[in-house]
Structure formats: C-alpha cells, structure tokens
Short mmCIF file of C-alpha atoms in Angstrom, two decimals:
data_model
loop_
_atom_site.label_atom_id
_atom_site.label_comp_id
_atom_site.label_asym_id
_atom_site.label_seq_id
_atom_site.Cartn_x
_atom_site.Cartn_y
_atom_site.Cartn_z
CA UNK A 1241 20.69 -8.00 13.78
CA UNK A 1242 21.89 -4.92 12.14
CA UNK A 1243 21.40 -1.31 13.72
CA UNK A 1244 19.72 0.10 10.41
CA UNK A 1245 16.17 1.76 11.48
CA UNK A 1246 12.93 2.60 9.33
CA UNK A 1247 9.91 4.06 10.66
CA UNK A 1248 6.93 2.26 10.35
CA UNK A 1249 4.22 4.87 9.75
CA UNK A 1250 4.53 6.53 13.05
CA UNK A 1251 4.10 3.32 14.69
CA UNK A 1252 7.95 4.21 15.75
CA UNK A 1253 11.18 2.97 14.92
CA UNK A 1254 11.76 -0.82 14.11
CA UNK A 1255 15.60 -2.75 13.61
CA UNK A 1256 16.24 -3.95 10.68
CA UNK A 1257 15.98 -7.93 11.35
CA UNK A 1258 18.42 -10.06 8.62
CA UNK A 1259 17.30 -13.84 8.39
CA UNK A 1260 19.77 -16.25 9.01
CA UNK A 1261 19.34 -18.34 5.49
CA UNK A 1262 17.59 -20.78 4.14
CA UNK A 1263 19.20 -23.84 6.13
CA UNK A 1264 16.92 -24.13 8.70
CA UNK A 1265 13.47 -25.67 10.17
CA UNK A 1266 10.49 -24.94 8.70
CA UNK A 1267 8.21 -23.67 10.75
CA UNK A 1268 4.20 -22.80 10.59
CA UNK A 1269 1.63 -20.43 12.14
CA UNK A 1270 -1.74 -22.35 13.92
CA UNK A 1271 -3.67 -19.85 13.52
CA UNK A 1272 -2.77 -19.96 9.18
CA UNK A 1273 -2.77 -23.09 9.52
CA UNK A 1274 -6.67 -24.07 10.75
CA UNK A 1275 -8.63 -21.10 9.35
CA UNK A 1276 -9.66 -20.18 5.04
CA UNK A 1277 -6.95 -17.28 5.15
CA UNK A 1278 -5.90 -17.83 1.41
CA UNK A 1279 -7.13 -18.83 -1.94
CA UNK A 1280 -6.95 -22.22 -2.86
CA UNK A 1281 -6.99 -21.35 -6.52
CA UNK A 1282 -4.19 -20.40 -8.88
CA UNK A 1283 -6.87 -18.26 -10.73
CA UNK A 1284 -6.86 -14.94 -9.82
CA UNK A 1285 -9.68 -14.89 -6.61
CA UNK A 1286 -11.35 -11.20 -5.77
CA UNK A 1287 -14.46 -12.89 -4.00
CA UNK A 1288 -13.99 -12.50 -0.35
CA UNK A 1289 -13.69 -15.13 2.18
CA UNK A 1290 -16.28 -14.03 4.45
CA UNK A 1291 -15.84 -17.26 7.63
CA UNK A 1292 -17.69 -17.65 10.72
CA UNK A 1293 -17.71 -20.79 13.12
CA UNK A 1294 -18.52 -19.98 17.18
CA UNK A 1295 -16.49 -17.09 17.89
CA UNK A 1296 -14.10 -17.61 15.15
CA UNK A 1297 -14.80 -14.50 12.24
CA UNK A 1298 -12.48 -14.06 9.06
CA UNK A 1299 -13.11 -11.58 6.70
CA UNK A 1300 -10.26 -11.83 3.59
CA UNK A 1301 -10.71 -9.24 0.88
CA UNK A 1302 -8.68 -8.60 -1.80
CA UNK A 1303 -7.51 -6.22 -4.93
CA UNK A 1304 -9.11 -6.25 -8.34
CA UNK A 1305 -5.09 -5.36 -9.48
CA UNK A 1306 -3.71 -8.02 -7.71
CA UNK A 1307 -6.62 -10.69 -6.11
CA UNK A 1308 -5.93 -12.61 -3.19
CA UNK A 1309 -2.92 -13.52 -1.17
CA UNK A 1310 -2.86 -17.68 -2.90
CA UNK A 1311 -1.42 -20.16 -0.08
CA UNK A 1312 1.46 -20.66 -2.55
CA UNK A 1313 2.01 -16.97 -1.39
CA UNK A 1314 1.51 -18.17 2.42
CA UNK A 1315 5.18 -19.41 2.19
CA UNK A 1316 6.81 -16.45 2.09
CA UNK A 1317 4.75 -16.02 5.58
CA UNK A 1318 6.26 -19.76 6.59
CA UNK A 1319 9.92 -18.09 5.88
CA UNK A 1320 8.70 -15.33 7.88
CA UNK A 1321 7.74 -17.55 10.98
CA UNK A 1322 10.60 -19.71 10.37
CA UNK A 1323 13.28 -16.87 10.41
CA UNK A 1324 11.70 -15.15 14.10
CA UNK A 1325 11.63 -18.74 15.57
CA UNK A 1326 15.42 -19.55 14.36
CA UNK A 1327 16.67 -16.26 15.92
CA UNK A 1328 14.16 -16.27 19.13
CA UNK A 1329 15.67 -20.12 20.14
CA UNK A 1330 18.79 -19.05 19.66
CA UNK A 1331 18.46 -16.02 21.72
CA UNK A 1332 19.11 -12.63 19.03
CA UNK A 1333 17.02 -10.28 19.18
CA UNK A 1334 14.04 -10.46 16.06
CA UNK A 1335 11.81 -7.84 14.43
CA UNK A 1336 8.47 -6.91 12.48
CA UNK A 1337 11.09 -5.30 10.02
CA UNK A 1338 12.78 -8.39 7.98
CA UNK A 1339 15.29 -8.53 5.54
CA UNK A 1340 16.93 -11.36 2.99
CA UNK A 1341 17.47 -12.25 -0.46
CA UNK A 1342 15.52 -13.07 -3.23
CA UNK A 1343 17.85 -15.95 -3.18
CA UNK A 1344 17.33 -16.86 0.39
CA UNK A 1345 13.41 -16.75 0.27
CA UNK A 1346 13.37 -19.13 -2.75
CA UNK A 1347 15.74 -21.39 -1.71
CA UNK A 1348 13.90 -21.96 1.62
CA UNK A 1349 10.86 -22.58 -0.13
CA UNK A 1350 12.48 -24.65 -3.06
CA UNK A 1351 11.55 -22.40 -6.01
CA UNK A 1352 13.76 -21.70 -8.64
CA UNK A 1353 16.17 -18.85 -7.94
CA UNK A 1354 15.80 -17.25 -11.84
CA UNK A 1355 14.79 -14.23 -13.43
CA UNK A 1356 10.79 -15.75 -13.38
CA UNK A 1357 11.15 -16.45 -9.67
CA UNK A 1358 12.01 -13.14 -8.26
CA UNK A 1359 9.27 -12.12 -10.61
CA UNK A 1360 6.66 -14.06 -9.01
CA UNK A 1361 8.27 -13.61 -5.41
CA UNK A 1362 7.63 -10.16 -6.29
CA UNK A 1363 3.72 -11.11 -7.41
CA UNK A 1364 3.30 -12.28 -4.55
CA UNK A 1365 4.96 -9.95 -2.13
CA UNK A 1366 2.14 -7.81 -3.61
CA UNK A 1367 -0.80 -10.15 -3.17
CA UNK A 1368 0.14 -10.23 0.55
CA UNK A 1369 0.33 -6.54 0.72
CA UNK A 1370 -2.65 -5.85 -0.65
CA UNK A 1371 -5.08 -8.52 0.79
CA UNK A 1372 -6.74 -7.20 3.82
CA UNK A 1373 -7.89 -9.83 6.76
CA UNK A 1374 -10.23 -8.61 9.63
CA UNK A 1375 -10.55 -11.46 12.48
CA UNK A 1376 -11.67 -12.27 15.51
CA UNK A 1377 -8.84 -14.36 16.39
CA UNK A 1378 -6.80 -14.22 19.51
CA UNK A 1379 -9.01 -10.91 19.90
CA UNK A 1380 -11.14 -10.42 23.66
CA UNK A 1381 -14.57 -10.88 22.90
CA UNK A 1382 -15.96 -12.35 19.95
CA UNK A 1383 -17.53 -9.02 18.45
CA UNK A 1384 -13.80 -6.78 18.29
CA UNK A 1385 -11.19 -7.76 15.30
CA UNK A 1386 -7.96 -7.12 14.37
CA UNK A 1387 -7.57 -5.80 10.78
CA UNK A 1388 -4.21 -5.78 8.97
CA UNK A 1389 -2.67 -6.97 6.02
CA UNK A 1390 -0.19 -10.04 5.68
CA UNK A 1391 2.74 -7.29 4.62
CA UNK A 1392 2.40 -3.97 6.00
CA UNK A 1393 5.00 -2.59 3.40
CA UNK A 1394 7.58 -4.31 1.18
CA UNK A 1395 10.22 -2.71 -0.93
CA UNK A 1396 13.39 -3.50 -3.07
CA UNK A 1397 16.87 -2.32 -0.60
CA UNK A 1398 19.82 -0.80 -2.38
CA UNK A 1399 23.03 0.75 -1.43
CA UNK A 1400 24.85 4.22 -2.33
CA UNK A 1401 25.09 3.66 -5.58
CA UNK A 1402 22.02 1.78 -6.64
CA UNK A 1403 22.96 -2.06 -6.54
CA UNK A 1404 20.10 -4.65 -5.22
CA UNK A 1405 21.06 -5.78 -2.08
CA UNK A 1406 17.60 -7.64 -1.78
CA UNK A 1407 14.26 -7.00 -0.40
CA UNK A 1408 12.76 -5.74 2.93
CA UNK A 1409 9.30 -6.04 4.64
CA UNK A 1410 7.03 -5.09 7.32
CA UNK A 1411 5.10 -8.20 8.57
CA UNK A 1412 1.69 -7.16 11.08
CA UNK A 1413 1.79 -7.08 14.69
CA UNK A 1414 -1.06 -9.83 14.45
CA UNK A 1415 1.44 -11.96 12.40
CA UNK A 1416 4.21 -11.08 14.79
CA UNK A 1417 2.84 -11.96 17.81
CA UNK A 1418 1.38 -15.22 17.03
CA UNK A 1419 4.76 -16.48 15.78
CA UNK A 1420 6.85 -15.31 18.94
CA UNK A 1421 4.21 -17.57 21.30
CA UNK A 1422 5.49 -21.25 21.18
CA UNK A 1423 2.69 -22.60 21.62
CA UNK A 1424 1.29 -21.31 18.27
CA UNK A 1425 3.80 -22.28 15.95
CA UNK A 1426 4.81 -25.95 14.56
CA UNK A 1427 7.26 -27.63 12.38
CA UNK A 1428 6.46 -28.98 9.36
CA UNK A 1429 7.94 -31.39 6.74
CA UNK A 1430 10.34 -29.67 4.34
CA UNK A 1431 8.09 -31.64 1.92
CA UNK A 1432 5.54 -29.34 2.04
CA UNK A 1433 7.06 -27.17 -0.47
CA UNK A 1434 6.75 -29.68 -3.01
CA UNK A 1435 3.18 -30.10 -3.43
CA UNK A 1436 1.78 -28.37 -6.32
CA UNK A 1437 -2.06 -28.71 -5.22
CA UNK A 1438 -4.23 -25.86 -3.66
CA UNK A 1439 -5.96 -28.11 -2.05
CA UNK A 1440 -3.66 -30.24 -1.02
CA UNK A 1441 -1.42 -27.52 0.09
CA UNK A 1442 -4.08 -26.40 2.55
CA UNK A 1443 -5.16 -29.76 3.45
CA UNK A 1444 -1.47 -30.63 5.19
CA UNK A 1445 -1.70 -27.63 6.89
CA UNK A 1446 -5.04 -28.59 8.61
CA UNK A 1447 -3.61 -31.95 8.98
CA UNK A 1448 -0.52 -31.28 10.27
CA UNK A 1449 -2.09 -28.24 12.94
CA UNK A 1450 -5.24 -31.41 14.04
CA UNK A 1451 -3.59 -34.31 13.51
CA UNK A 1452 -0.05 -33.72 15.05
CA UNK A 1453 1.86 -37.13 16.73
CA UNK A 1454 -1.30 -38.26 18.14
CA UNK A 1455 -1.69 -42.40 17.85
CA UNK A 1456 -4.90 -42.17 16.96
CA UNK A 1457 -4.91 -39.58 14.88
CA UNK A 1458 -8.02 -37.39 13.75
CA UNK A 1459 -10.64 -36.76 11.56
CA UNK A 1460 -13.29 -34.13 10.43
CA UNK A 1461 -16.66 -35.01 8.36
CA UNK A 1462 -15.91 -34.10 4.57
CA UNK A 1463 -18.61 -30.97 4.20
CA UNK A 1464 -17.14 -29.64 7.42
CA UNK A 1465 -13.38 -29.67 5.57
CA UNK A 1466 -15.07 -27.85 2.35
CA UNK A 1467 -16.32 -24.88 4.94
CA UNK A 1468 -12.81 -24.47 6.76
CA UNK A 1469 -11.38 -24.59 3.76
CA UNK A 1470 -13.26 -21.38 1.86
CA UNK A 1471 -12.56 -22.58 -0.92
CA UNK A 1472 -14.69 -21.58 -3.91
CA UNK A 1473 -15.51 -24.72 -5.18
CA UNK A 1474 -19.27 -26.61 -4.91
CA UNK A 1475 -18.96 -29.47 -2.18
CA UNK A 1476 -19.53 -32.11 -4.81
CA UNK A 1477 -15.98 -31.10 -6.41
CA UNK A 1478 -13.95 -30.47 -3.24
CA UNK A 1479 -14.51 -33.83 -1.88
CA UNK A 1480 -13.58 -36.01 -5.28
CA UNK A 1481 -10.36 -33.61 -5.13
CA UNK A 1482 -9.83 -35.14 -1.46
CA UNK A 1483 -10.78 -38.42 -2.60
CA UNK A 1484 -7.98 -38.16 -5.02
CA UNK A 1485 -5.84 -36.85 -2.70
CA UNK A 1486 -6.55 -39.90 -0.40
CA UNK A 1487 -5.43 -42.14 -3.55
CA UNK A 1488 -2.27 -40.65 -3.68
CA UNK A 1489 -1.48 -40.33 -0.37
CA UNK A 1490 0.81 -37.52 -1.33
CA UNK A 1491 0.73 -35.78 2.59
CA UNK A 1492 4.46 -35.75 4.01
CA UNK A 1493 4.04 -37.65 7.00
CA UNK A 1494 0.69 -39.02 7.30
CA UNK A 1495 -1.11 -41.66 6.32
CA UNK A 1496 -5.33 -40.55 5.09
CA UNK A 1497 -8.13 -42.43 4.77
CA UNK A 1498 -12.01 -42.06 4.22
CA UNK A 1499 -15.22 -43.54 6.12
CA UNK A 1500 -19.09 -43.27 5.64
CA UNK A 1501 -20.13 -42.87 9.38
CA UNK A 1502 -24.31 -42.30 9.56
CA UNK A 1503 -24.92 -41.26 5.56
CA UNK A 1504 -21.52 -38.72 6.36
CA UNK A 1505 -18.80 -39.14 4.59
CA UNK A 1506 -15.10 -38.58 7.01
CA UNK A 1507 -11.71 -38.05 6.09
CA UNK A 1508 -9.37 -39.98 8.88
CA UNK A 1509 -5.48 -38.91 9.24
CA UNK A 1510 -2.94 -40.61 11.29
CA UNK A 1511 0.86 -39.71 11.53
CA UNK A 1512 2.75 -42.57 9.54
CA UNK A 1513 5.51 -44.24 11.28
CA UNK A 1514 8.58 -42.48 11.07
CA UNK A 1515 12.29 -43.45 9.02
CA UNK A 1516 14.91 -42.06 10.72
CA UNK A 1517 16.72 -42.43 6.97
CA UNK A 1518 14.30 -41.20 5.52
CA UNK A 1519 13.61 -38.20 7.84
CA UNK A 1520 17.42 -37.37 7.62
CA UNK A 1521 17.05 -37.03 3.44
CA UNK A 1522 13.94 -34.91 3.25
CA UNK A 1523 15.84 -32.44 6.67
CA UNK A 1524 18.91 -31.86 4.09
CA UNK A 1525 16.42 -31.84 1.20
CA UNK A 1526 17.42 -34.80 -0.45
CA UNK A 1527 14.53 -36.62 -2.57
CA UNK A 1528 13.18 -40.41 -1.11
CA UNK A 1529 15.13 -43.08 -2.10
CA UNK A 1530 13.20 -45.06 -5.07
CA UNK A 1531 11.29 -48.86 -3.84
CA UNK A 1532 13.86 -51.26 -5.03
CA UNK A 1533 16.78 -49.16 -5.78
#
C-alpha cells in the first residue's frame, strides 16, 4: 500500500490502496449477488428499481445523463471485491481509496485493453457514480437504510508533469464493509466474464450465491426469479429468455433445468461435477478444450 492520502469529503483521510493485478481469484459480493441492484438491459435504463420482499427494501435510481449502473458495469465492483479480499488473505493492509490501471481492470475482467475500452471503462465508472441505491440491507430494523452510491468519486491520476498513471476511486462504506466480512463474499468462475447476456449475467450470480456446492442443488419458481431480478421486462418474456438459457446451458459450473410443479413453472440448478483439467484451463484463462479434439 502506498502512503499517498486524499480526503474523502471530510469523512477524513483514506491510503491510497494499489491492487495487486489482474492474476488473481475472482471474487463476488452476496449481497450484489441476490438482490435487482443493476439493469439487466444494455439500453440505457432511468426507471428505478423500486424492490421490496420481507424486510429486504432496494431503491436504485439513476441519471437521465448517464442511466443506470448495467451489471456489465457490476464488474468493475467484482475487481473491487476481488482486489480487498487478495490483500486482506494475504495480510496488507486495504482501503475504500483504490487504485490500478485501465489495463489492470480490463484484463481482470477480459475486455479488450484499446482505445474503446478505457472509453467504456470510463462509461461506466460514471454509471456507478451516479446511480444512487437506498437499502435496507445489513441495516437494524427494517424501516432505516443506507444510501450511497456504488463509487463515491472516481478520477483520472497523473504525475508532475501530466502523464496518466491510471485511475483512482472511492468505493462506499456499504460496499466496503460487506466485502471485508468472509462470510459475504464468494468465488466465482473466471467464466463469468464471458457471458454476453443481461440476463444471464444476473442469473449466475443468483445461481452461484443459492445454489453453491450443495448436492442437491436449488431452485426458485420462475415468476419469483422475474421479481428478484427487476428486470424491466413482462414475465411472459423473461421466462422464454430463461428457457433459452436452460437450452444452452451456458452457466459456468452448473447444470439448469425446468419443472411444472402445481400449474408453476421452476427453474432447478445443481453444481455440475467438477474437471480438475478443465478447472485448471478456465483458473489461467485458457478456453475448454473442443469434444473430440
């Protein structure tokens, strides 16, 4: 950790926290991982997410400029997690203040590392900025919430005379805390990163958070899925896109299927037996070796 210092609004003085790359585990949030914190859509979104189940309350709003924080956005927050985790287990000390590369962010999350990836990075540095989340979560008493944004500040760092040296940012204490309690966070598959599908983005997630190691897996009824999910589209349409998710059985690690259970229609998930090859290739980021080759 380097002994640079910024103030963070008179919230004090924080250390300047430097990642340690983009060679190591990827690692998740529960609590972004089980509740409609993001748009699903690649279309800009400026309709709130407005979320209650039991005691559980999310508000999302977001900016006519810039619309909602998209879960493709979420994995600069996974780089986040990732980089406190890596430095907590491995005893250094860790901050809300973060710094890294361009480079480093996009490698981790296997984007392209070109002039039109800093430029989105960049889009969506300021998605997560702006977005504002009130909740109820990990908050005493259902009626109180926390309020924050997923970046409390970003900016561009230079030296002396005006070269990039890359890009800092404030995450929330909300953020902060969740990641530095073990029992919130979890690994997930490297593979992640690859799949291009709102939907099926956020459906690993929930997956991944529910259905964990567990023999017998899990499984939620279909219309609850479209409510966790806040996503904006009719239930009719969500569940053909899970249906056709279930086709492809595109979920890194897991094996899905559907049931009709009392008129209800269910979406099962089980972990799939595991390939110590094949585990090896996806932790170094190689591709799956081809059937038959």
């Amino acid at each position: 950790m380097r002994s640079l210092k910024t103030s963070d609004g008179g919230a004090g003085q924080l250390d300047l926290f430097v990642g340690a790359g983009s060679d190591i585990a990827a690692r998740d949030a529960q609590d972004l991982m089980a509740w409609p914190f993001f748009s699903l859509a690649k279309t800009k979104r400026v309709k709130p997410i407005d979320f209650r189940m039991g005691e559980v309350a999310i508000l999302v709003e977001a900016t006519a400029e810039h619309g909602m924080a998209t879960i493709w956005d979420a994995d600069v927050l996974i780089w986040v997690a990732s980089q406190i985790v890596e430095a907590r287990d491995t005893g250094k000390a860790t901050s809300r203040l973060i710094a890294a590369t361009p480079h480093e962010i996009l490698t981790f999350t296997r984007r392209g590392t070109g002039k039109a990836g800093y430029e989105r990075l960049k889009a969506a540095l300021d998605r997560l900025q702006s977005t504002s989340i009130a909740t109820s979560i990990r908050q005493a008493g259902a009626r109180r919430r926390r309020r924050f944004s997923w970046i409390n500040k970003w900016r561009d760092r230079l030296d002396d005379n005006g070269r990039a040296l890359g890009i800092e940012m404030i995450v929330p204490d909300w953020l902060y805390e969740g990641v530095l309690d073990r029992a919130l966070v979890l690994t997930i598959d490297p593979a992640y990163f690859a799949l291009t599908g709102g939907l099926e983005r956020w459906l690993y997630r929930i997956v991944r958070k529910h259905g964990g190691k567990q023999k017998g897996g899990w499984s939620f009824d279909i219309s609850h899925l479209h409510l966790k999910s806040g996503a904006l589209s009719p239930l009719k349409r969500f569940t053909f896109e899970v249906r056709a998710i279930v086709r492809r059985q595109s979920l890194p690690g897991y094996n899905l299927a559907l049931e009709h259970q009392f008129g209800r229609e269910r979406l099962l998930f089980v972990a799939a037996p595991v390939d110590p090859f094949a585990s090896a290739r996806r932790r170094i980021g190689l591709p799956p070796v081809e059937k038959g080759a």
